[in-house]
Amino acid sequence: MGKEYKISPYQIFSMFFLIHIFTALTYSPKLSFSKGLWDLMLSAIISLLLSFVLETPSYVLYKKYQSCNMFSGKLGVVYMIIYAIYFIWVACYVFSLMRVFIISVMSPETPVILLSIFAFMGAMYSAHKGVHAIARTSVMIVFFVFLSLIFIALSLLPKIKTENYLPFMSSGAEETINGVIYMMSRNFSLPAIAVILPLIEGNKKATLTIWNVVTHFFSLIIIFLTVGSLGKYLETQIFQIYSVTRIAEVGVFRRLDAVYVATLAMGSFITFSEFCYFFSFVCSNIKKQTVKEISVLLGAIAIFVFGLCIPQSKEFYYFIFNRYILLIYNIIAAFILPLIFLVKKLIIENRSKRK
Amino acid sequence: MKKVSIIIISFLLLVFISGCMQVAQVNEKLIIQAMGVDLSDEEYIITVQALDVESAGGKDLVAAKKVKIFKARGYSIQDAMVNIKSQSGGKPIYSQAILLIMGEEIAKSGVGVFIDFFIRNYDFSPGVNVLVARGKACDILTTKIDEKIITAEKLASISKEGMDANNSVNSNMGQFIGDVKCENRGAIAGYIMSEELDEKNALVVDKIAFFNGDKLVGVLDPEESKGYLFIKGKSFGISDLVYSPDFLDITYTASNSKSKIKVYLQEDKLSVSIDMNVSLYVSESNVGVNCESDSSNIESLVSDRIKDLAKKAIKKSIIDNKTDIFGFSCRFLKFNFQYVKENDLDLVEMLQDAEYNIKVKTKLVSAKSY
């Protein structure tokens, strides 16, 4: 592993919280294949429990073998490739989803290519600065994001109509299942946890538990407010959370969608930077300096090119946003790979004990 | 070197990202404030009230917003909007729109066909107020009082104040479309009409138009509208008159009201119990009425009156027009979903034969406390 910086529990919470907020705010039925949003309340609860399950191998691994490195040895190269591709994938996902959001619902006139270039340059710079820079920025941004979300939530409270809440699973369990698949496929933090858990100082268990509970609790609140405010209208919208912020108002403060856009922009920028960093973090384990440098450069080019191309190509779009592929990849990166490594470590340990 | 590159990047950001490229000047834009949709000879007629940014400026703009009216036909809303664009020479901007008015005819023939335009248009906010016009929407948008066109802001304000500042009738686009798409609930919208008072035009919104699916099926008169608001428990500021030949005529104002609704099955028949708690004060009365000594009589009179108003509202929407605008079906569905599904029940039909137990508790509060 490269240089080891330690990040505090609050910093790691902020980093992962922003990733979760980005995925929660960009919820779209086009991606989840669920018509409504209400059944996703159940999905969020199931997703919370599943997240704990998926985190377990990484947690146990780093608890037992604090200084272990998943990317050492021959198996480590395979791990490196899998994680590097995953992080490039997610970075492209975030980059292109933001572009889709701007083009389709926010303002099609925005010069997205220029915006993308500058966002990309900024993200690359923060990734280059390292995890401390990203972590510190995340802490600051989380503060503003919290304020914005509380402000939007309070402004939506008077708009809630109880008639908009229908019974759970009124059209069967399909929506809930789709929701779980969607949420788990977009839980991008889990594979990241598997990689950067050794960097966390302090109580890892408490940090992960609090992060998991708080982020899912936020999802529940967002769903509750959104459904209560706009009911069936949401079924007609591509980005439902954005739609609901357009009716939010408190006194003289109107058009709170601007607050949403700011929150999303901050969240997406940090999420994008984080995955660029995770990618370079994985690449930093390459021993040969020239290969290391080339891999980071290639990764950056791949993120930029794919990120720009995805919204343009339907086939590519369907592939990269495919929830099943992402779910499988997520389970492999977050659960199976750390589990295999843990089993391998345990076997080696048992063998050495026998000797 | 670092500083220089930061300055260069910041400059580039300022120039390119701030949206200064391909930007249209304000006079090249058609800033829409209100839209009216009518149907005539199977063609849509769109009336647009847009800000007149050219003639208004400086003090003038602050003192009174000036608006321009554009009207065009088309086989679809988009088609008509293209015609408006060519008339005005401005690019339509919908993000500032605050009002959508539908003509009575198009509302009756079904809004489902054209409403899609407003769903898909990224610029159109779900917070836009929706109204139904008696007659044509274009007549409302072109109504003049003292030779001045009534602006969209004024119209929106009339629609809010018209129903005694009550929020429950201010149907916004999001809620309206949601209710149109909901199988068990009827959508509502304020009903705006032009009236002549002392040879002067006046716009009034004291009625509620209600929809079954996407079609306008009826209009609650002012009394029924008050009944609706009392049932919904949102009747802050409603004023009403109680006639009593034996006692007195009183104008009361509801200062606070709450309602508890329960919908349940009783021997295979739906029962709806509505418990209302209304605080009121007497705003006008015949000379000689003593609010303190006659309070129980006044309370009982007003209770009967509110009960009567609620019954009228239920009769008009549910019994006569088979439309549940109160959300009774949704309340029942919440706790009996499986039962309804298994027995394939038509809840609105059941509501037509339901038993309604309306209890009204009124409390007279002094004008001071109000």
XYZ file of C-alpha atoms in Angstrom:
725
model
C 0.000 0.000 0.000
C 1.146 3.539 -0.620
C 1.459 6.278 1.994
C -0.929 5.635 4.847
C -2.946 8.611 5.948
C -5.504 8.166 8.678
C -8.937 9.700 8.467
C -11.199 10.366 11.391
C -14.590 8.634 11.798
C -16.412 11.902 11.173
C -14.467 12.480 7.942
C -15.207 8.995 6.660
C -18.847 9.426 7.650
C -18.983 12.670 5.663
C -17.344 11.120 2.610
C -19.714 8.171 2.477
C -22.706 10.245 3.475
C -22.199 12.455 0.418
C -22.016 9.396 -1.843
C -25.292 8.196 -0.374
C -26.924 11.605 -0.657
C -25.952 11.760 -4.324
C -27.562 8.378 -4.990
C -30.645 9.238 -2.925
C -31.214 12.616 -4.579
C -30.818 11.274 -8.103
C -33.383 8.546 -7.584
C -35.169 7.878 -10.842
C -37.848 5.309 -11.698
C -36.157 4.987 -15.094
C -33.203 3.409 -13.309
C -35.038 1.491 -10.613
C -37.911 0.183 -12.771
C -40.302 1.039 -9.947
C -43.258 3.231 -10.757
C -43.785 4.738 -7.357
C -41.543 5.690 -4.529
C -43.584 4.657 -1.517
C -42.612 0.977 -1.487
C -38.995 2.043 -1.436
C -39.512 2.746 2.262
C -39.481 -1.014 2.751
C -36.614 -1.358 0.277
C -34.555 1.106 2.321
C -35.072 -0.917 5.493
C -34.108 -4.176 3.745
C -31.175 -2.406 2.113
C -29.985 -1.225 5.546
C -29.889 -4.807 6.820
C -28.193 -6.099 3.672
C -25.568 -3.358 3.890
C -24.596 -4.638 7.328
C -24.233 -8.130 5.893
C -22.079 -6.931 2.983
C -19.837 -4.880 5.257
C -19.125 -7.787 7.574
C -16.254 -9.540 5.684
C -14.319 -6.264 5.259
C -14.852 -5.346 8.880
C -13.789 -8.772 10.172
C -10.816 -8.838 7.780
C -9.368 -5.525 8.924
C -10.187 -6.161 12.543
C -8.263 -9.417 12.532
C -5.465 -8.374 10.197
C -5.060 -4.632 10.592
C -2.097 -4.207 8.311
C -3.136 -6.645 5.582
C -3.082 -5.549 1.953
C -5.586 -7.091 -0.431
C -3.543 -5.948 -3.410
C -0.338 -7.856 -2.654
C 0.736 -11.006 -4.450
C -0.627 -12.525 -7.651
C -4.200 -12.516 -6.387
C -3.689 -8.864 -5.528
C -3.277 -7.980 -9.216
C -6.678 -9.501 -9.982
C -8.156 -7.605 -7.038
C -6.528 -4.425 -8.253
C -8.013 -4.771 -11.728
C -11.498 -5.552 -10.394
C -11.529 -2.630 -7.970
C -9.918 -0.220 -10.456
C -12.579 -1.009 -13.072
C -15.322 -0.689 -10.455
C -14.160 2.733 -9.326
C -13.798 3.937 -12.926
C -17.290 2.611 -13.583
C -18.802 4.457 -10.637
C -16.941 7.660 -11.473
C -18.350 7.437 -15.022
C -21.783 6.677 -13.578
C -21.736 9.772 -11.351
C -20.292 11.947 -14.099
C -22.810 10.877 -16.718
C -25.820 10.858 -14.394
C -25.110 14.457 -13.508
C -24.947 15.240 -17.205
C -28.242 13.409 -17.860
C -29.819 15.401 -15.037
C -28.628 18.712 -16.443
C -29.581 17.891 -20.032
C -32.997 16.392 -19.379
C -34.532 18.270 -16.468
C -32.445 21.119 -15.188
C -31.356 23.247 -18.077
C -30.665 21.740 -21.498
C -29.018 24.998 -22.560
C -26.171 24.600 -20.071
C -22.834 24.100 -21.842
C -22.410 20.639 -20.328
C -19.178 19.799 -22.109
C -17.437 22.800 -20.622
C -19.013 22.106 -17.275
C -17.803 18.503 -17.507
C -14.270 19.562 -18.389
C -14.020 21.874 -15.400
C -15.697 19.402 -13.052
C -13.318 16.730 -14.268
C -10.287 18.958 -13.796
C -11.415 19.916 -10.287
C -12.108 16.320 -9.317
C -8.772 15.145 -10.652
C -7.000 17.877 -8.746
C -8.718 16.915 -5.478
C -7.983 13.230 -6.135
C -4.360 14.195 -6.700
C -4.333 16.132 -3.415
C -5.272 12.918 -1.619
C -7.784 11.561 0.797
C -7.166 14.208 3.444
C -8.138 17.022 1.113
C -11.281 15.173 0.026
C -12.149 14.224 3.602
C -11.787 17.772 4.881
C -13.839 19.165 1.996
C -16.487 16.499 2.611
C -16.846 17.572 6.236
C -17.433 21.151 5.163
C -19.848 20.207 2.413
C -21.792 17.828 4.645
C -22.534 20.741 6.927
C -24.095 22.725 4.057
C -25.844 19.647 2.701
C -27.390 18.965 6.116
C -28.590 22.561 6.340
C -30.030 22.484 2.812
C -31.807 19.194 3.347
C -33.297 20.320 6.646
C -34.436 23.546 5.001
C -36.076 21.682 2.118
C -37.636 19.145 4.488
C -39.176 21.843 6.673
C -40.549 23.648 3.649
C -42.176 20.458 2.404
C -43.870 19.554 5.686
C -46.910 21.811 5.139
C -47.346 20.389 1.619
C -47.856 16.834 2.842
C -51.246 15.294 2.157
C -51.903 12.107 4.068
C -54.099 10.768 1.229
C -50.943 10.407 -0.846
C -49.734 7.585 1.377
C -51.085 4.328 0.052
C -50.692 0.933 1.690
C -47.310 -0.709 1.243
C -46.972 -3.204 -1.588
C -50.385 -2.278 -2.983
C -49.322 -3.562 -6.394
C -47.419 -6.550 -5.073
C -43.885 -7.030 -3.849
C -42.282 -6.244 -7.226
C -41.718 -2.558 -6.498
C -40.050 -3.327 -3.175
C -37.793 -5.951 -4.739
C -36.883 -3.597 -7.561
C -36.146 -0.966 -4.951
C -33.826 -3.271 -3.023
C -31.955 -4.231 -6.204
C -31.691 -0.588 -7.149
C -30.517 0.572 -3.733
C -28.010 -2.216 -3.305
C -26.659 -1.755 -6.818
C -26.103 1.929 -6.071
C -24.573 1.441 -2.646
C -21.198 2.481 -4.020
C -19.708 3.047 -0.593
C -19.553 -0.649 0.262
C -16.711 -1.584 -2.131
C -14.971 1.645 -1.149
C -15.184 0.582 2.499
C -13.496 -2.701 1.573
C -10.566 -0.738 0.197
C -10.102 2.166 2.565
C -11.222 0.696 5.865
C -7.596 0.408 7.109
C -7.293 4.184 6.764
C -10.013 4.812 9.321
C -8.807 5.505 12.799
C -10.945 5.044 15.895
C -13.926 2.816 16.329
C -14.633 1.356 12.885
C -17.670 -0.594 14.020
C -19.439 2.441 15.453
C -18.495 4.558 12.422
C -19.916 2.072 9.943
C -23.044 1.468 12.007
C -23.801 5.157 12.433
C -23.133 5.879 8.763
C -25.358 3.055 7.641
C -28.260 3.912 9.943
C -28.108 7.676 9.388
C -27.899 7.469 5.595
C -30.776 5.022 5.332
C -32.776 7.072 7.785
C -32.221 10.069 5.504
C -33.485 8.031 2.566
C -36.629 7.190 4.522
C -37.259 10.855 5.325
C -36.685 11.887 1.712
C -39.140 9.253 0.444
C -41.712 10.143 3.101
C -41.651 13.842 2.251
C -41.567 13.354 -1.492
C -44.503 10.959 -1.639
C -46.549 12.993 0.832
C -46.049 16.185 -1.136
C -46.683 15.068 -4.691
C -48.306 11.610 -4.585
C -49.056 10.056 -7.932
C -47.597 12.978 -9.860
C -44.163 11.560 -9.087
C -44.839 8.630 -11.405
C -44.610 11.049 -14.301
C -41.221 12.438 -13.340
C -37.695 11.326 -14.239
C -35.950 12.829 -11.224
C -38.596 12.739 -8.544
C -36.756 14.367 -5.677
C -35.898 17.310 -7.901
C -39.575 17.692 -8.852
C -40.675 17.898 -5.274
C -38.160 20.620 -4.433
C -39.757 22.743 -7.130
C -42.906 23.139 -5.041
C -41.044 23.689 -1.777
C -41.280 27.183 -0.359
C -40.989 28.840 3.029
C -42.344 32.350 3.310
C -40.449 34.513 0.879
C -38.066 31.680 -0.027
C -39.339 30.104 -3.211
C -38.008 27.853 -5.942
C -35.949 25.777 -3.565
C -34.904 23.596 -6.487
C -31.883 25.903 -6.599
C -30.900 24.611 -3.151
C -31.371 21.069 -4.431
C -29.190 21.725 -7.464
C -26.473 23.213 -5.239
C -26.661 20.236 -2.876
C -26.526 17.790 -5.748
C -23.653 19.625 -7.411
C -21.618 19.581 -4.203
C -22.481 15.934 -3.545
C -21.744 14.797 -7.085
C -18.461 16.692 -7.226
C -17.191 15.093 -4.029
C -18.511 11.654 -5.025
C -16.750 11.961 -8.354
C -13.515 13.091 -6.686
C -13.733 10.277 -4.175
C -13.994 7.584 -6.830
C -11.178 9.130 -8.818
C -9.143 9.010 -5.623
C -10.149 5.402 -4.841
C -9.058 4.477 -8.342
C -5.663 6.135 -7.913
C -5.417 4.582 -4.428
C -5.835 1.113 -5.940
C -3.296 1.955 -8.665
C -0.831 3.214 -6.053
C -0.241 -0.421 -5.120
C 1.441 -1.052 -8.461
C 5.117 -1.412 -7.777
C 6.490 -0.229 -11.120
C 6.462 3.572 -11.142
C 5.911 3.970 -14.906
C 3.018 1.443 -14.954
C 1.512 3.211 -11.945
C 1.636 6.599 -13.664
C 0.288 5.240 -16.934
C -2.573 3.414 -15.207
C -3.710 6.556 -13.377
C -3.535 8.562 -16.609
C -5.423 5.877 -18.538
C -8.050 5.728 -15.814
C -8.511 9.491 -15.911
C -8.884 9.455 -19.694
C -11.342 6.538 -19.475
C -13.486 8.348 -16.898
C -13.547 11.507 -18.974
C -14.247 9.851 -22.331
C -16.806 7.346 -21.050
C -18.411 9.924 -18.793
C -18.995 12.160 -21.800
C -20.048 9.351 -24.135
C -22.521 7.517 -21.898
C -25.445 9.937 -22.190
C -24.965 10.008 -25.974
C -25.037 6.267 -26.610
C -28.196 4.400 -25.633
C -26.542 0.965 -25.595
C -23.688 2.203 -23.487
C -26.093 4.014 -21.216
C -28.175 0.861 -20.655
C -25.042 -1.147 -19.968
C -23.389 1.174 -17.484
C -26.626 1.943 -15.642
C -27.773 -1.678 -15.624
C -28.788 -2.384 -12.062
C -28.234 -6.146 -12.258
C -24.664 -5.837 -13.555
C -23.950 -3.166 -10.969
C -25.507 -5.244 -8.203
C -23.404 -8.295 -9.056
C -20.287 -6.187 -9.358
C -21.097 -4.499 -6.061
C -21.539 -7.817 -4.261
C -18.285 -9.138 -5.729
C -16.305 -6.036 -4.784
C -17.893 -5.424 -1.395
C -18.510 -8.925 -0.134
C -16.994 -11.801 -2.118
C -13.461 -10.436 -2.650
C -12.883 -9.443 1.002
C -14.447 -12.754 2.044
C -12.098 -14.760 -0.207
C -9.148 -12.798 1.120
C -10.282 -13.345 4.699
C -10.694 -17.107 4.145
C -7.275 -17.213 2.485
C -5.714 -15.396 5.429
C -7.421 -17.695 7.937
C -6.222 -20.797 6.071
C -2.640 -19.491 5.991
C -2.843 -18.651 9.675
C -4.192 -22.107 10.559
C -1.472 -23.757 8.515
C 1.278 -21.753 10.207
C -0.217 -22.554 13.595
C -0.179 -26.300 12.775
C 3.460 -26.094 11.732
C 2.761 30.114 -11.737
C 0.073 28.432 -9.651
C -1.679 31.735 -9.034
C -1.569 32.643 -12.701
C -3.125 29.340 -13.739
C -5.845 29.709 -11.080
C -6.654 33.192 -12.381
C -6.804 31.913 -15.963
C -9.070 28.997 -14.995
C -11.343 31.288 -12.944
C -11.616 33.644 -15.888
C -12.514 30.792 -18.193
C -15.079 29.578 -15.678
C -16.632 33.021 -15.531
C -16.893 33.283 -19.274
C -18.030 29.807 -20.209
C -19.884 28.230 -17.310
C -22.000 31.169 -16.238
C -24.220 30.509 -19.221
C -23.063 33.567 -21.134
C -22.714 31.548 -24.319
C -25.666 31.473 -26.697
C -27.574 33.496 -24.195
C -30.808 35.232 -25.188
C -31.318 38.768 -23.968
C -34.336 39.426 -21.811
C -36.150 41.193 -24.663
C -35.635 38.091 -26.818
C -37.464 35.956 -24.291
C -41.159 35.436 -23.806
C -41.429 35.213 -20.029
C -44.717 33.429 -19.532
C -46.701 34.231 -16.411
C -49.972 32.498 -17.160
C -51.322 30.128 -19.771
C -54.877 29.494 -20.816
C -55.927 26.390 -22.705
C -59.179 26.194 -24.673
C -60.631 23.882 -27.255
C -62.364 25.043 -30.400
C -63.158 23.014 -33.527
C -60.831 20.248 -32.348
C -57.993 22.728 -32.152
C -56.249 24.036 -29.090
C -56.325 27.718 -28.439
C -53.521 28.874 -26.218
C -53.602 32.238 -24.557
C -50.410 33.395 -22.974
C -49.906 36.240 -20.587
C -46.259 37.234 -20.714
C -44.230 39.964 -19.080
C -43.883 43.035 -21.237
C -40.235 43.700 -20.579
C -39.843 46.218 -23.363
C -42.371 48.823 -22.302
C -41.887 48.411 -18.574
C -38.690 49.443 -16.929
C -37.303 51.318 -13.986
C -39.986 52.685 -11.705
C -42.666 51.520 -14.095
C -41.730 47.890 -13.682
C -41.808 48.168 -9.924
C -45.041 50.116 -9.813
C -47.094 47.805 -12.008
C -46.086 44.813 -13.988
C -47.068 45.177 -17.611
C -48.144 42.147 -19.488
C -48.697 41.220 -23.108
C -51.293 38.804 -24.367
C -50.645 36.323 -27.186
C -53.131 33.917 -28.608
C -52.599 31.105 -31.092
C -54.226 27.960 -32.448
C -52.646 24.583 -32.970
C -53.364 20.872 -33.250
C -51.335 20.349 -30.097
C -50.149 22.645 -27.322
C -46.628 22.512 -28.731
C -47.969 23.440 -32.149
C -49.828 26.417 -30.723
C -46.760 27.458 -28.741
C -44.688 27.473 -31.932
C -47.249 29.858 -33.392
C -47.035 32.049 -30.317
C -43.257 32.027 -30.609
C -43.444 33.265 -34.173
C -45.988 35.944 -33.186
C -43.977 37.279 -30.293
C -40.511 36.681 -31.660
C -39.432 35.540 -28.221
C -38.319 32.221 -26.878
C -40.968 30.914 -24.425
C -39.704 30.656 -20.856
C -42.085 28.658 -18.670
C -40.129 28.688 -15.428
C -41.785 31.940 -14.289
C -45.320 30.697 -14.974
C -47.558 30.801 -11.932
C -50.950 29.999 -13.364
C -52.614 27.568 -15.745
C -56.248 28.110 -16.609
C -58.314 25.517 -18.427
C -61.447 26.373 -20.316
C -64.626 24.611 -19.237
C -65.052 22.803 -22.549
C -61.571 21.314 -22.632
C -61.843 20.365 -18.968
C -65.081 18.527 -19.698
C -63.645 16.736 -22.705
C -60.667 15.527 -20.661
C -57.393 17.066 -19.633
C -55.398 13.847 -20.059
C -54.672 14.592 -23.695
C -52.937 17.907 -23.249
C -51.639 17.744 -19.693
C -48.686 15.692 -20.896
C -47.149 18.851 -22.319
C -46.912 20.286 -18.807
C -45.543 17.059 -17.356
C -42.790 16.707 -19.927
C -41.763 20.326 -20.082
C -38.716 20.529 -17.840
C -39.237 24.212 -17.270
C -42.835 24.033 -16.063
C -42.965 23.881 -12.275
C -45.359 21.483 -10.497
C -46.122 24.384 -8.173
C -48.106 26.269 -10.845
C -51.673 27.041 -9.737
C -54.399 25.324 -11.725
C -57.798 26.891 -12.272
C -60.838 26.031 -14.359
C -62.577 28.931 -16.081
C -66.291 29.272 -16.525
C -66.508 29.542 -20.271
C -63.173 30.209 -21.908
C -59.782 30.566 -20.324
C -58.816 33.288 -22.774
C -61.690 35.460 -21.512
C -60.281 35.302 -18.005
C -56.733 36.067 -19.095
C -57.886 39.043 -21.145
C -60.313 40.446 -18.593
C -59.739 44.118 -18.027
C -60.553 46.105 -14.942
C -60.148 49.862 -15.232
C -58.702 49.320 -18.717
C -55.917 47.203 -17.285
C -55.408 43.514 -17.857
C -55.439 41.554 -14.646
C -51.983 40.090 -14.243
C -51.271 36.449 -13.481
C -50.024 37.404 -10.039
C -53.277 39.151 -9.303
C -55.255 36.196 -10.650
C -53.305 33.789 -8.469
C -53.886 36.018 -5.507
C -57.630 36.201 -6.296
C -57.781 32.417 -6.458
C -56.129 32.173 -3.047
C -58.256 34.802 -1.404
C -61.378 33.655 -3.181
C -61.660 30.576 -1.054
C -60.971 32.510 2.113
C -57.233 32.101 1.884
C -57.570 28.384 2.224
C -54.751 26.268 0.952
C -56.624 23.062 0.355
C -58.337 24.379 -2.749
C -55.242 25.918 -4.236
C -54.584 22.957 -6.404
C -51.105 23.079 -7.829
C -50.112 21.309 -11.001
C -48.351 18.471 -9.167
C -51.256 17.700 -6.873
C -53.781 18.138 -9.676
C -52.031 15.720 -12.038
C -51.464 13.291 -9.175
C -55.182 13.296 -8.358
C -56.147 12.967 -12.030
C -53.976 9.867 -12.193
C -55.287 8.458 -8.906
C -58.093 5.940 -9.416
C -59.781 6.560 -6.104
C -59.628 10.282 -5.756
C -61.093 13.127 -7.735
C -58.960 16.133 -8.591
C -60.107 19.621 -7.711
C -59.308 23.114 -8.932
C -60.596 26.575 -8.174
C -63.383 27.683 -10.522
C -62.775 31.193 -11.788
C -65.437 33.292 -13.413
C -66.020 36.796 -14.544
C -68.956 38.650 -13.038
C -70.354 42.069 -13.695
C -70.802 44.196 -10.608
C -72.106 47.730 -11.101
C -71.202 47.573 -14.802
C -67.664 46.636 -13.877
C -65.962 43.335 -14.410
C -64.860 41.355 -11.431
C -63.195 37.987 -11.185
C -64.425 35.603 -8.549
C -63.165 32.220 -7.327
C -65.680 30.981 -4.782
C -66.474 27.626 -6.330
C -64.590 24.389 -6.717
C -64.453 22.424 -9.950
C -64.030 18.697 -9.521
C -62.880 15.977 -11.861
C -63.616 12.308 -12.256
C -60.501 10.887 -13.818
C -59.395 13.547 -16.256
C -62.857 14.973 -16.956
C -64.566 17.868 -15.290
C -67.846 16.501 -13.935
C -69.170 19.214 -11.703
C -68.732 22.431 -9.826
C -69.430 22.873 -6.128
C -71.406 26.046 -5.486
C -70.106 28.429 -2.777
C -72.057 26.641 -0.027
C -70.912 23.195 -1.132
C -67.368 24.492 -1.441
C -67.500 25.637 2.172
C -68.812 22.193 3.113
C -65.858 20.636 1.319
C -63.401 22.838 3.186
C -65.003 22.078 6.543
C -64.787 18.329 5.869
C -61.149 18.663 4.894
C -60.542 20.496 8.171
C -58.997 23.465 6.467
C -61.501 26.228 6.736
C -59.511 28.961 8.365
C -61.207 32.274 7.754
C -64.384 30.984 6.116
C -67.330 33.327 6.626
C -70.880 32.162 6.346
C -74.370 33.321 7.178
C -76.883 31.431 9.334
C -80.532 32.200 8.840
C -82.931 31.456 11.628
C -86.508 32.710 11.480
C -87.045 32.069 15.180
C -83.874 33.531 16.417
C -81.570 35.782 14.386
C -79.311 36.124 11.386
C -75.664 35.696 12.164
C -72.524 35.939 10.110
C -69.845 33.766 11.658
C -66.225 33.249 10.743
C -64.385 29.999 11.331
C -61.142 30.765 13.086
C -59.933 27.221 13.354
C -61.291 23.882 12.305
C -60.184 20.311 12.536
C -61.827 17.199 11.268
C -61.371 13.535 12.030
C -62.566 11.137 9.392
C -63.055 7.426 9.831
C -64.231 5.126 7.084
C -65.180 1.607 8.076
C -67.318 -1.340 7.089
C -70.541 -2.023 8.913
C -72.567 -5.024 7.730
C -71.092 -4.907 4.229
C -71.862 -1.222 3.994
C -69.449 1.641 4.280
C -69.860 4.067 7.116
C -68.150 7.405 7.205
C -67.854 9.263 10.450
C -66.769 12.870 10.310
C -66.075 14.693 13.559
C -65.474 18.380 13.146
C -64.280 20.808 15.743
C -64.746 24.386 14.698
C -63.801 27.521 16.595
C -65.725 30.524 15.418
C -66.522 34.055 16.192
C -69.528 36.109 15.273
C -68.455 38.800 12.906
C -71.866 40.375 12.321
C -75.278 39.860 13.846
C -78.666 41.396 14.277
C -78.692 44.160 16.802
C -79.353 42.872 20.258
C -77.582 39.576 20.041
C -75.493 38.912 23.071
C -72.742 36.510 22.238
C -72.122 35.594 25.850
C -75.664 34.783 26.901
C -76.721 33.350 23.522
C -73.536 31.402 22.923
C -75.076 27.936 23.235
C -77.869 28.845 20.824
C -75.400 30.312 18.353
C -73.137 27.282 18.600
C -75.997 24.897 18.009
C -77.263 26.926 15.032
C -73.821 27.060 13.430
C -73.245 23.345 14.074
C -76.425 22.491 12.195
C -75.434 24.851 9.412
C -71.958 23.315 8.976
C -73.452 19.828 9.043
C -75.833 20.909 6.316
C -72.981 22.380 4.228
C -70.952 19.171 4.562
C -73.925 17.044 3.530
C -74.480 19.217 0.466
C -70.843 18.831 -0.581
C -70.984 15.048 -0.181
C -74.257 14.849 -2.102
C -72.944 16.879 -5.017
C -69.645 15.090 -5.465
C -70.160 11.519 -4.286
C -73.856 10.803 -4.591
C -74.687 12.858 -7.697
C -71.391 12.639 -9.573
C -69.725 9.501 -8.206
C -66.522 11.376 -7.454
C -64.675 11.159 -4.166
C -62.874 14.444 -3.701
C -62.575 14.005 0.069
C -60.197 11.048 0.003
C -62.637 8.714 1.851
C -61.726 5.786 -0.429
C -58.025 6.326 0.160
C -58.560 6.310 3.913
C -60.482 3.050 3.710
C -57.930 1.542 1.340
C -55.061 2.280 3.703
C -56.259 -0.251 6.255
C -58.377 -2.581 4.127
C -56.385 -2.907 0.965
C -56.381 -6.697 0.822
C -60.119 -6.865 1.499
C -60.892 -4.407 -1.315
C -58.578 -6.235 -3.704
C -59.908 -9.696 -2.928
C -63.541 -8.622 -3.264
C -62.898 -6.324 -6.210
C -64.911 -3.546 -4.596
C -65.880 -0.291 -6.245
C -65.329 2.006 -3.303
C -66.881 5.116 -4.795
C -70.032 3.158 -5.599
C -70.044 1.934 -2.021
C -69.592 5.505 -0.822
C -72.747 6.460 -2.696
C -74.713 4.103 -0.452
C -72.654 4.767 2.638
C -73.967 6.082 5.891
C -72.516 9.462 6.835
C -72.383 10.388 10.490
C -71.405 14.010 10.721
C -70.798 15.519 14.128
C -69.926 19.154 14.475
C -68.706 20.704 17.684
C -68.486 24.443 17.587
C -66.928 26.760 20.080
C -67.616 30.433 20.113
C -64.508 32.425 20.826
C -64.455 36.137 21.393
C -63.382 38.442 18.637
C -60.439 39.398 20.767
C -59.120 35.888 21.006
C -59.631 35.351 17.307
